[in-house]
Short mmCIF file of C-alpha atoms and ligand atoms in Angstrom, two decimals:
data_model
loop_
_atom_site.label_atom_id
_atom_site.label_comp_id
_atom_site.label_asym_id
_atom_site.label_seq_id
_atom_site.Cartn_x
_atom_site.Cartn_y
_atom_site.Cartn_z
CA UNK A 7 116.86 148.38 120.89
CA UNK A 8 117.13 145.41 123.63
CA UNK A 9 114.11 143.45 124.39
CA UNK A 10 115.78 140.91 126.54
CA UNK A 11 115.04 141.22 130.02
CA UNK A 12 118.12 142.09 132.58
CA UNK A 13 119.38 139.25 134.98
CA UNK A 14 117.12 141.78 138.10
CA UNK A 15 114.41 141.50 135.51
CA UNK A 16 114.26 138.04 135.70
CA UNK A 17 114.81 138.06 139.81
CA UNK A 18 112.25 140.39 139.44
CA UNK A 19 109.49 138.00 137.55
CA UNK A 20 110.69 135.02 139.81
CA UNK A 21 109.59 137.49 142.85
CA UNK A 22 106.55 138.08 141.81
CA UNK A 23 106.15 134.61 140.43
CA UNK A 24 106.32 133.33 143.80
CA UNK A 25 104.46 135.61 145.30
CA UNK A 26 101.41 135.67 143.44
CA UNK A 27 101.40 131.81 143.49
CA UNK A 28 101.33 131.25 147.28
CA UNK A 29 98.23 134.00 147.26
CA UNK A 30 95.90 133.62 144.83
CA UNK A 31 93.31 131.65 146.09
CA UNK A 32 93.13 128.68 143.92
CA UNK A 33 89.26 128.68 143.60
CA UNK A 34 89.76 132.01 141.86
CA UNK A 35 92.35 130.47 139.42
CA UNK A 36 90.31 128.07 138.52
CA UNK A 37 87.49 130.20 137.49
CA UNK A 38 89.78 132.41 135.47
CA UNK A 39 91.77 128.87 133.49
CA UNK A 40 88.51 128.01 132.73
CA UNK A 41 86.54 131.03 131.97
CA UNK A 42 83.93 130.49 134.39
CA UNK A 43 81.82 133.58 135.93
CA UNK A 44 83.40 135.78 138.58
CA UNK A 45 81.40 137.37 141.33
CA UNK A 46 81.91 140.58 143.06
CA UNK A 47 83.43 138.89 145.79
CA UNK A 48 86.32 137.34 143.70
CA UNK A 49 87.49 140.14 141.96
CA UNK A 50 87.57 142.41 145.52
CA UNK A 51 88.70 139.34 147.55
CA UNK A 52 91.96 139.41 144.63
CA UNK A 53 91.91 143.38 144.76
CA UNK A 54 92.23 142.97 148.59
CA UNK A 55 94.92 140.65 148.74
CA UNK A 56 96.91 142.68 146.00
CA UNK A 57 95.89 145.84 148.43
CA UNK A 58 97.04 144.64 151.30
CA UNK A 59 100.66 144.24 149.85
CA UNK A 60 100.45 147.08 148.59
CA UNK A 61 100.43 146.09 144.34
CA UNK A 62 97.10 147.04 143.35
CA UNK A 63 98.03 150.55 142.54
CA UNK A 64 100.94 149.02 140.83
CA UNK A 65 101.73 151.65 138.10
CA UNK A 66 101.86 153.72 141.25
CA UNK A 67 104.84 155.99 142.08
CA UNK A 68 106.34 155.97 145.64
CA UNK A 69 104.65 159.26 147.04
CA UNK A 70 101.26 158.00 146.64
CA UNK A 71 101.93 154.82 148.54
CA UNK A 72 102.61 152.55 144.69
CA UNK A 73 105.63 150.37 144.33
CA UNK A 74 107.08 152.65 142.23
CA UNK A 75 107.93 150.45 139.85
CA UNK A 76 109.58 150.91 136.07
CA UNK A 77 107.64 150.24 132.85
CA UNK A 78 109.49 146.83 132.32
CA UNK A 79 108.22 145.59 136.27
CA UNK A 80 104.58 146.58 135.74
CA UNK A 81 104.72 144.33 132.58
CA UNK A 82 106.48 141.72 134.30
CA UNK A 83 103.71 141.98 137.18
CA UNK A 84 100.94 142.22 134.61
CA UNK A 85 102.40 138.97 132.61
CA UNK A 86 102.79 136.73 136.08
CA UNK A 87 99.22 137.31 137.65
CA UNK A 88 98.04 136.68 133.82
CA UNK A 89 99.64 133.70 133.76
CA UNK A 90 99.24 132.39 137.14
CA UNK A 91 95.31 132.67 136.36
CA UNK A 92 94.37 135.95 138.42
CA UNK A 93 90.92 138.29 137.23
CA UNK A 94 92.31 141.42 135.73
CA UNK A 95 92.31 144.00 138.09
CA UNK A 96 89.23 146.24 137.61
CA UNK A 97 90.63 149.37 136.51
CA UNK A 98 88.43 152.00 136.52
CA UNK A 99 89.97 153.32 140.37
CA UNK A 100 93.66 152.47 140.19
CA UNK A 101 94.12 152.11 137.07
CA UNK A 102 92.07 155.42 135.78
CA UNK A 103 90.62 157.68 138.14
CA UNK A 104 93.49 157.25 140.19
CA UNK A 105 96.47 158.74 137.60
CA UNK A 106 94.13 161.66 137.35
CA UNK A 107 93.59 162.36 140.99
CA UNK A 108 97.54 162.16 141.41
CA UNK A 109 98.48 164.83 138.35
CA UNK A 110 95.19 167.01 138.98
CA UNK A 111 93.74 166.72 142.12
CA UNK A 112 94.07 168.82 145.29
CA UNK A 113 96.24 167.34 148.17
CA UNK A 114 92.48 167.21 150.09
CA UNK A 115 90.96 165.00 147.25
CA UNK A 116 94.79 162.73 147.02
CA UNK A 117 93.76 162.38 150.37
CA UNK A 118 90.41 161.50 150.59
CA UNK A 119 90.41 159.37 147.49
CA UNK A 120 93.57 157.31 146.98
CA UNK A 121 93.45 155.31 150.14
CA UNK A 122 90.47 153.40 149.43
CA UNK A 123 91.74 152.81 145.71
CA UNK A 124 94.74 151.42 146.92
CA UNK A 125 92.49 149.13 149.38
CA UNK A 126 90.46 147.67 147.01
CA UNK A 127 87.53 148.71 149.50
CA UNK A 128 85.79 151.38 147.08
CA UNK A 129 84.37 150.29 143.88
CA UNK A 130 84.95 153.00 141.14
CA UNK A 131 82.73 153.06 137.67
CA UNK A 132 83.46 155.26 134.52
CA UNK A 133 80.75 157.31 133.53
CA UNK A 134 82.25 158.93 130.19
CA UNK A 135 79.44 157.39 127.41
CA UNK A 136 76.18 158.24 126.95
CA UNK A 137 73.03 157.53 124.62
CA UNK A 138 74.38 159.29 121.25
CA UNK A 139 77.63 160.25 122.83
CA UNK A 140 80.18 157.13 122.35
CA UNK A 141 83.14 157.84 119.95
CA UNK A 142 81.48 161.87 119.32
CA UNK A 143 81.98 162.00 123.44
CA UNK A 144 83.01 165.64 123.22
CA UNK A 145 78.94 166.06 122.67
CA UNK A 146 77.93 164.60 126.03
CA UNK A 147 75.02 166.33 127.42
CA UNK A 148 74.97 165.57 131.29
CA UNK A 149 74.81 168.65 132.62
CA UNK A 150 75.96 169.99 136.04
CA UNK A 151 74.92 172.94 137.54
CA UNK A 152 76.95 175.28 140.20
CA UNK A 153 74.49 176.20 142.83
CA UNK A 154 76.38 177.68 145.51
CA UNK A 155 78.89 175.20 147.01
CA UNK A 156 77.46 172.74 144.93
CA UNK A 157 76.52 170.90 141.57
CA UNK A 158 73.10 169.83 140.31
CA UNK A 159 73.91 167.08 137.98
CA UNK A 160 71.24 165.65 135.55
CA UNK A 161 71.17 163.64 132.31
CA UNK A 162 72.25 159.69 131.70
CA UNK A 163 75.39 157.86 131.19
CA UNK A 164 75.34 154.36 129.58
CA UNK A 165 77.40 151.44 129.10
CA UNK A 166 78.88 151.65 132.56
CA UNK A 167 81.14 148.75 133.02
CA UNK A 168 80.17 146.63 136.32
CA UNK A 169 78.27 149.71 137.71
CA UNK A 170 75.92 147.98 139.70
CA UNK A 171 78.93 147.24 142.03
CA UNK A 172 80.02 151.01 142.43
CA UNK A 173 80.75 153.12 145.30
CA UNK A 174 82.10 156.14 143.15
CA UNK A 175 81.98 157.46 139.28
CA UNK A 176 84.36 159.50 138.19
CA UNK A 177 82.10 161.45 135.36
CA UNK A 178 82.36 164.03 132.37
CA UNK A 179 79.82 166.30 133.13
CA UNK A 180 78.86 169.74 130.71
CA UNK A 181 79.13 172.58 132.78
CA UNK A 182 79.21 175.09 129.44
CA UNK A 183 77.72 175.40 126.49
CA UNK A 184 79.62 178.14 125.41
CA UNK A 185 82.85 177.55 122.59
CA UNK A 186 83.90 174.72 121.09
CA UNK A 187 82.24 170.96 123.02
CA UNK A 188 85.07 170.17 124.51
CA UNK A 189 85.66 173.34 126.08
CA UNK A 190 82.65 172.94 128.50
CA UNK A 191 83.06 169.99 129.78
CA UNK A 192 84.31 169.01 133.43
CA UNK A 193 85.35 165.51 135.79
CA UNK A 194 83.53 165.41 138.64
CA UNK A 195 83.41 162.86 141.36
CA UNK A 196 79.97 161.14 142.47
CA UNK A 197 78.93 159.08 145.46
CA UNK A 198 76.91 156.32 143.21
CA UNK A 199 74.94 156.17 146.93
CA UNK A 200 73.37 159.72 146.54
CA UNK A 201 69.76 160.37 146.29
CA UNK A 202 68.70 160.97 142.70
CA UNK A 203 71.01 158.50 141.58
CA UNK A 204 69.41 155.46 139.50
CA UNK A 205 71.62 151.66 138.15
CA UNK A 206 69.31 149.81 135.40
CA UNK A 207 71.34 146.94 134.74
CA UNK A 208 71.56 146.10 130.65
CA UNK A 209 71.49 142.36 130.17
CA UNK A 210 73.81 141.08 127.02
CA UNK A 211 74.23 138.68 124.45
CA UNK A 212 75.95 136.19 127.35
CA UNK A 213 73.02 136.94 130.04
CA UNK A 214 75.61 138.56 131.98
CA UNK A 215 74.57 142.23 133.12
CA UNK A 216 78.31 143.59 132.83
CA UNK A 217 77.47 147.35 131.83
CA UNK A 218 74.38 149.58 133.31
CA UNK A 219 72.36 152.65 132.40
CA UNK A 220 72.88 155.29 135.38
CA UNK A 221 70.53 157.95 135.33
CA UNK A 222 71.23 161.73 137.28
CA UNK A 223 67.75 163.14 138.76
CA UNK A 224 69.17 166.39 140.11
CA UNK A 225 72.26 164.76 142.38
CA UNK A 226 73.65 167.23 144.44
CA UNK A 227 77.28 166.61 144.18
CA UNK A 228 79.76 169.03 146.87
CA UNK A 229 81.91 171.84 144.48
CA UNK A 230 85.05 170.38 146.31
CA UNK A 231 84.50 167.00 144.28
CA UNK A 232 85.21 168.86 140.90
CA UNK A 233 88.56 167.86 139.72
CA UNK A 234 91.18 170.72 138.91
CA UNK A 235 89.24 173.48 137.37
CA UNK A 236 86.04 173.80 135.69
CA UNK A 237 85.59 173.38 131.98
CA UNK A 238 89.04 171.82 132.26
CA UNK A 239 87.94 167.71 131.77
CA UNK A 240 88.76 167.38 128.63
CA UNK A 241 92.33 167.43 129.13
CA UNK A 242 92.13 165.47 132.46
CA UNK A 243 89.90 162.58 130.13
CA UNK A 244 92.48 162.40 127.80
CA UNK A 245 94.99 161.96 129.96
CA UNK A 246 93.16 158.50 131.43
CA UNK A 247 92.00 157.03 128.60
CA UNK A 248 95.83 156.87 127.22
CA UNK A 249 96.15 154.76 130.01
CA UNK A 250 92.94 152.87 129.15
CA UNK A 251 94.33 151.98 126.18
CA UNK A 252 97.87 150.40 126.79
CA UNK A 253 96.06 148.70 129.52
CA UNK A 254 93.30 146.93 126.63
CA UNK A 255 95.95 144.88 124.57
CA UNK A 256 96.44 142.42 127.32
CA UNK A 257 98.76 140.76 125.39
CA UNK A 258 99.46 138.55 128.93
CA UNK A 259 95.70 137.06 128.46
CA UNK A 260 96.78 136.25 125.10
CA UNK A 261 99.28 134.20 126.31
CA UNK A 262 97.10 132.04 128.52
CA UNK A 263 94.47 131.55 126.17
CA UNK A 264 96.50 130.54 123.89
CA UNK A 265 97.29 127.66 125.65
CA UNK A 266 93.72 127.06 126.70
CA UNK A 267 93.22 126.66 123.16
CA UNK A 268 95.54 124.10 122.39
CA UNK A 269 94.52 122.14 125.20
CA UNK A 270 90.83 122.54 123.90
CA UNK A 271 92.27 121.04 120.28
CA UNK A 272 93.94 118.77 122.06
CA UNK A 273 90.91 117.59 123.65
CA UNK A 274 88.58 117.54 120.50
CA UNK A 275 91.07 115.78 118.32
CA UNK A 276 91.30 118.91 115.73
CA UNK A 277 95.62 119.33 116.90
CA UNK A 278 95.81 116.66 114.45
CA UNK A 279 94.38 118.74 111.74
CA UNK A 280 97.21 120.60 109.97
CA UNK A 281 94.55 122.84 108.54
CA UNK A 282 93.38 123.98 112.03
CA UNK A 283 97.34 123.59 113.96
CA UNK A 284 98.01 126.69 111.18
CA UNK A 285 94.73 128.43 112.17
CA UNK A 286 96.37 128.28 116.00
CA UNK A 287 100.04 128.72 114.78
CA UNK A 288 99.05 132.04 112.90
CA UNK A 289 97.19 133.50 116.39
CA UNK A 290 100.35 132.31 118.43
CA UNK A 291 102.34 134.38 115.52
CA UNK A 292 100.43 137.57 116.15
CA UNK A 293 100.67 137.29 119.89
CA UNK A 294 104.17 137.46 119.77
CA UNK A 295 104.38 140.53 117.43
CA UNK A 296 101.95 141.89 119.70
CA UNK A 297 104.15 140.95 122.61
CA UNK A 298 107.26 142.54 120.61
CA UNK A 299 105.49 145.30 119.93
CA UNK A 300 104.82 146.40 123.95
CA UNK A 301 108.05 145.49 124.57
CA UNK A 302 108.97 148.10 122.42
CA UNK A 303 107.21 149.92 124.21
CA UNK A 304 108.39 149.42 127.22
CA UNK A 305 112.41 149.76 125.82
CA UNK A 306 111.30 153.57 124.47
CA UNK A 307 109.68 154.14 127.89
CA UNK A 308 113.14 152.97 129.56
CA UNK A 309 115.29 155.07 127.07
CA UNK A 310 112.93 158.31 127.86
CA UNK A 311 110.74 158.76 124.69
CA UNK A 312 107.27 159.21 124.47
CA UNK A 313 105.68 155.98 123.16
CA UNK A 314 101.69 156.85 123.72
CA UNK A 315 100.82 157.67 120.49
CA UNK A 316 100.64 153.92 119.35
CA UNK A 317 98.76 153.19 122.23
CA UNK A 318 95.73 153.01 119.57
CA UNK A 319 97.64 150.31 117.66
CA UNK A 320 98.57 148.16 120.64
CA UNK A 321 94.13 148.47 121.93
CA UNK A 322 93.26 147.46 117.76
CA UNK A 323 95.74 144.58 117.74
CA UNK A 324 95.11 143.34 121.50
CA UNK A 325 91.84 142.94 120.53
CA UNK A 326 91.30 141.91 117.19
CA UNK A 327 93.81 138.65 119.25
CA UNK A 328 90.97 138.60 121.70
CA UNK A 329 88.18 137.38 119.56
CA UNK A 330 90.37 135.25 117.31
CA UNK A 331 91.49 133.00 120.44
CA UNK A 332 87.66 133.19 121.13
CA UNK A 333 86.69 132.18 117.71
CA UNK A 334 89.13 129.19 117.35
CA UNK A 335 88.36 127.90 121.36
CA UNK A 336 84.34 127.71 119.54
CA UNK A 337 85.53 125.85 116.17
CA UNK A 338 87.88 123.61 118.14
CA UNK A 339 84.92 122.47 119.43
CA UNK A 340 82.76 122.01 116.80
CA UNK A 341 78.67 121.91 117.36
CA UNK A 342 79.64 120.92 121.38
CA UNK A 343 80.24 124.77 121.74
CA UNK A 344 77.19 125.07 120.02
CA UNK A 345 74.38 125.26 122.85
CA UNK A 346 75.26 128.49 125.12
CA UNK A 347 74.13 127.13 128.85
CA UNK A 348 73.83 130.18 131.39
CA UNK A 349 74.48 127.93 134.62
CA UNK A 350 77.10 126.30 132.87
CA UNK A 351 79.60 129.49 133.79
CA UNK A 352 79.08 128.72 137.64
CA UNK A 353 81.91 126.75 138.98
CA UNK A 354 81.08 123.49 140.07
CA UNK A 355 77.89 122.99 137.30
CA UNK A 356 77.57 119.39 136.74
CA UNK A 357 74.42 119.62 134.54
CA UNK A 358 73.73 117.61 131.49
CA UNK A 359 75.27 118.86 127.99
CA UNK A 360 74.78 116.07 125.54
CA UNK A 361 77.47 114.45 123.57
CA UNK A 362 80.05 117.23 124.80
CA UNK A 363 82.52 118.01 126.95
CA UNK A 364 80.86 119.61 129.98
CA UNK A 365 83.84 122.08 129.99
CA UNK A 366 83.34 123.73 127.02
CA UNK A 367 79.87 124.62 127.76
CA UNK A 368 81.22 128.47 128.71
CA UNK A 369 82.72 129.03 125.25
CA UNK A 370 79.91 130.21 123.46
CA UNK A 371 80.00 132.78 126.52
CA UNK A 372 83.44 133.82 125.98
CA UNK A 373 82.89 134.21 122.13
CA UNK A 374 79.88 136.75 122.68
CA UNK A 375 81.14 138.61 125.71
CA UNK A 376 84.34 139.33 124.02
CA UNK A 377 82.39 140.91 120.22
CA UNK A 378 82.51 143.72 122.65
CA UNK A 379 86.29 144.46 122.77
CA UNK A 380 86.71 146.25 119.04
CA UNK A 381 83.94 148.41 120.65
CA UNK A 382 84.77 149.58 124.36
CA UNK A 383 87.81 151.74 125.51
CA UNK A 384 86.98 154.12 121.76
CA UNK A 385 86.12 151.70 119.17
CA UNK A 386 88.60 150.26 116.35
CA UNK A 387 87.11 152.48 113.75
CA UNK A 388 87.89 155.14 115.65
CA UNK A 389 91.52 154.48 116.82
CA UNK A 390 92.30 153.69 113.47
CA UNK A 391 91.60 157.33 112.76
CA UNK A 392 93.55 158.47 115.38
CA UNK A 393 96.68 155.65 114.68
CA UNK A 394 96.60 157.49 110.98
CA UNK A 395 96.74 161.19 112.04
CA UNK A 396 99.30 160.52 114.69
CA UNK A 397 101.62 157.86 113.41
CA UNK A 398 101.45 158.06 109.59
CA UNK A 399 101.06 161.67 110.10
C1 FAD B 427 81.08 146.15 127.00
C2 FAD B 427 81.25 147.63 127.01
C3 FAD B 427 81.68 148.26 128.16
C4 FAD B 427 81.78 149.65 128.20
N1 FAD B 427 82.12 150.25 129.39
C5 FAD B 427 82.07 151.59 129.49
C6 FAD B 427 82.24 152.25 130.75
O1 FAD B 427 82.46 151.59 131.79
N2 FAD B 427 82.13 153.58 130.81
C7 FAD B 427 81.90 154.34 129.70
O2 FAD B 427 81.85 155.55 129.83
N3 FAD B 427 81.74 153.76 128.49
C8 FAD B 427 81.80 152.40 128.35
N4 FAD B 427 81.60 151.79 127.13
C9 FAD B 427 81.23 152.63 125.99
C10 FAD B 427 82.24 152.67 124.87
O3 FAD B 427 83.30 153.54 125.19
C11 FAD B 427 81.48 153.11 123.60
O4 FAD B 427 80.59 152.05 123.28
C12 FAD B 427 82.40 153.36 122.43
O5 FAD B 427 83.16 154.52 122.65
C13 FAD B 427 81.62 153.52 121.10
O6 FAD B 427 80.59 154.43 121.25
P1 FAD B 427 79.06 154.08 120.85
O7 FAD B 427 78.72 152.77 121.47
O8 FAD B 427 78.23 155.25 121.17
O9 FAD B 427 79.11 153.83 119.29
P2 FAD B 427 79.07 154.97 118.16
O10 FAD B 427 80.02 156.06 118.52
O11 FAD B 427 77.66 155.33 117.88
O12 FAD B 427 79.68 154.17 116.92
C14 FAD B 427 78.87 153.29 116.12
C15 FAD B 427 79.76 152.74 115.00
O13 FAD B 427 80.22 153.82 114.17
C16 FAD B 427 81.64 153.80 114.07
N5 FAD B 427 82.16 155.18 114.06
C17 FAD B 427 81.79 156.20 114.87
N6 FAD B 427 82.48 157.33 114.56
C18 FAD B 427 83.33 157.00 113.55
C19 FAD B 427 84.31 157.72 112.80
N7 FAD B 427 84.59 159.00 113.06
N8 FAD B 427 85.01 157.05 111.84
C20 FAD B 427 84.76 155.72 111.59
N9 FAD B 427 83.81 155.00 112.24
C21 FAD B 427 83.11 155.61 113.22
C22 FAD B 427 82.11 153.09 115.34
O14 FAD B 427 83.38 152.49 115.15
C23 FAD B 427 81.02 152.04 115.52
O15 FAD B 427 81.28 150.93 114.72
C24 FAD B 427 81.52 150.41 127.04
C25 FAD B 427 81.12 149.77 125.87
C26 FAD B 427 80.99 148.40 125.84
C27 FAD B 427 80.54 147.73 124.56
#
């Protein structure tokens, strides 16, 4: 197995390298090295930019207007933005709806749909969870009813991710209660603008309101937004949240924080500390398994095998990195990181925070926004389960 990159990988990465550099607005960098709030505006004004070129849909083959780019190039493209300080791109419409319009949608709905992905000018949100229906989601209850040429959808989805912003939801909807759960269930694609359609905003542990509550109060939804065939959505779910998965371990985040974090000890005076250098030197050991381990990956991907059944190990180890980095940014800085100032995630705050360094004010943020990554995208409980039936067998 090679995991050194080819001489065109490298041109390649320098490519991109450049590119991304001379367009990424530097306001938005900043916000990302520092881990200060982004608005809706900076994550579609990025999304634009990366539209216009024609990258967002970068896992994207050729026919549907993508790059068509290898496994080994998406990861180089993935590692550069990281890097350079760009907001992940939002994935819910090219990252997850979109696969699943391209291998089981109708040439209408490829269409209709892809263009405005591939803009960044529609705003998709994922409405798979619901109250009592997270890691059990086979026994979601929303239920969508074919009246004529159209469905009557009612029932609740929760947790949805930045919802308040959508346009669209792609959504599992119960359209059976005949057989086995799974066997009923069905994707269906909803204008979030329709009447009947409700957003309640859930505020968190940060005071951000990242995720929502959408309720359904009979939303007529047209029959020719139903993707593939009824009953079918199971298999068409599936098929997206392997990619939610790979796309979780952000192992390229890893990398930047890491060095956030050593310029944080640096800062505070802990580097000096042997105790706490080996606290930072065992994270920066991890990340590059991690990074081995994708790059692994990426080599079976290149040699033809099928390497998504340890996509469950790749979202439990991305993570589990995730709120290490976060942990050791808040000991780094002792009782500063201490007092968690809302305001103090706008760019530009210049309010008082005693005795500390004003810029590690948003790290108590950070540490409580990201407890929720061993949960989202099928908790680790859960793919640990999976990672045992399908790679220890
Ligand atoms: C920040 C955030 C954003 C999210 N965004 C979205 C979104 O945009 N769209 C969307 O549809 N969903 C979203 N989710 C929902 C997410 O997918 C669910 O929270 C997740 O699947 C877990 O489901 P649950 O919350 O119902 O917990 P439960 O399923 O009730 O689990 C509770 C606990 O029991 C454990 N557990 C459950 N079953 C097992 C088992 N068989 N074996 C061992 N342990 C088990 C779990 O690991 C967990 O610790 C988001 C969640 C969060 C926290």
């Amino acid at each position: 197995m090679d995991l050194a990159f080819t001489p065109e990988e490298q041109a390649f990465r320098e490519e991109i390298r450049a590119w991304v550099r001379t367009h990424l607005p530097q306001d938005i960098a900043h916000k990302v090295h520092n881990a200060l709030r982004l608005t809706k505006d900076d994550m579609q004004r990025w999304a634009k930019i990366l539209g216009a070129k024609g990258w967002l849909g970068y896992g994207w083959p050729r026919e549907f207007g993508g790059p068509g780019w290898n496994a080994v190039q998406k990861h180089l493209f993935e590692e550069e933005c990281a890097l350079a300080g760009a907001p992940r791109i939002v994935p819910f419409g090219p990252v997850m709806v979109a696969p699943v319009i391209m291998a089981f949608g109708s040439k209408e709905q490829q269409q209709r749909f892809l263009p405005g992905i591939a803009s960044g000018e529609v705003w998709w949100s994922q409405g798979y969870s619901e109250p009592g229906s997270g890691s059990d989601l086979a026994s979601l209850k929303t239920r969508a009813e074919r009246v004529g040429d159209k469905y009557i959808v009612n029932g609740q989805k929760t947790w949805t991710t930045l919802g308040q912003y959508g346009d669209w939801m792609f959504n599992l909807v119960r359209t059976s209660t005949e057989g086995k759960p799974q066997t009923g269930i069905s994707f269906l694609l909803l204008d979030m603008k329709s009447p009947g359609v409700t957003v309640r905003p859930i505020k968190l542990l940060d005071g951000e309101c990242e995720v929502n509550e959408v309720f359904f109060d009979n939303v007529e939804v047209p029959a020719d937004q139903l993707i593939g065939e009824e009953n079918k959505g199971w298999t068409y779910a599936k098929h997206l949240l392997s990619h939610e998965r790979t796309n979780i371990a952000d192992v390229n985040r890893a990398k930047r924080e890491l060095e956030r974090l050593k310029r944080i000890a640096k800062a505070e005076g802990v580097w000096d500390d042997m105790r706490f250098r080996d606290q930072i030197a065992l994270l920066e050991v991890d990340i590059v398994a991690l990074e081995m381990l994708v790059l692994r990956v990426l080599s079976m991907e290149k040699s033809g095998k099928n390497p998504l059944d340890i996509a469950g190990l790749l979202k439990i180890r991305g993570s589990e990195i995730q709120q290490r980095y976060a942990e050791l940014m808040m000991l780094a800085a002792g009782p500063f990181a201490l007092p968690f100032i809302e305001e103090a995630m706008e760019a530009g705050w210049q309010g008082d925070f005693p005795g500390g360094v004003a810029a590690n004010a948003p790290l108590a943020s950070t540490y409580f926004n990201l407890r929720k990554t061993t949960i989202y995208g099928g908790s680790n409980e859960v793919q640990r389960n999976i990672v045992a039936q399908t790679v220890l067998g």
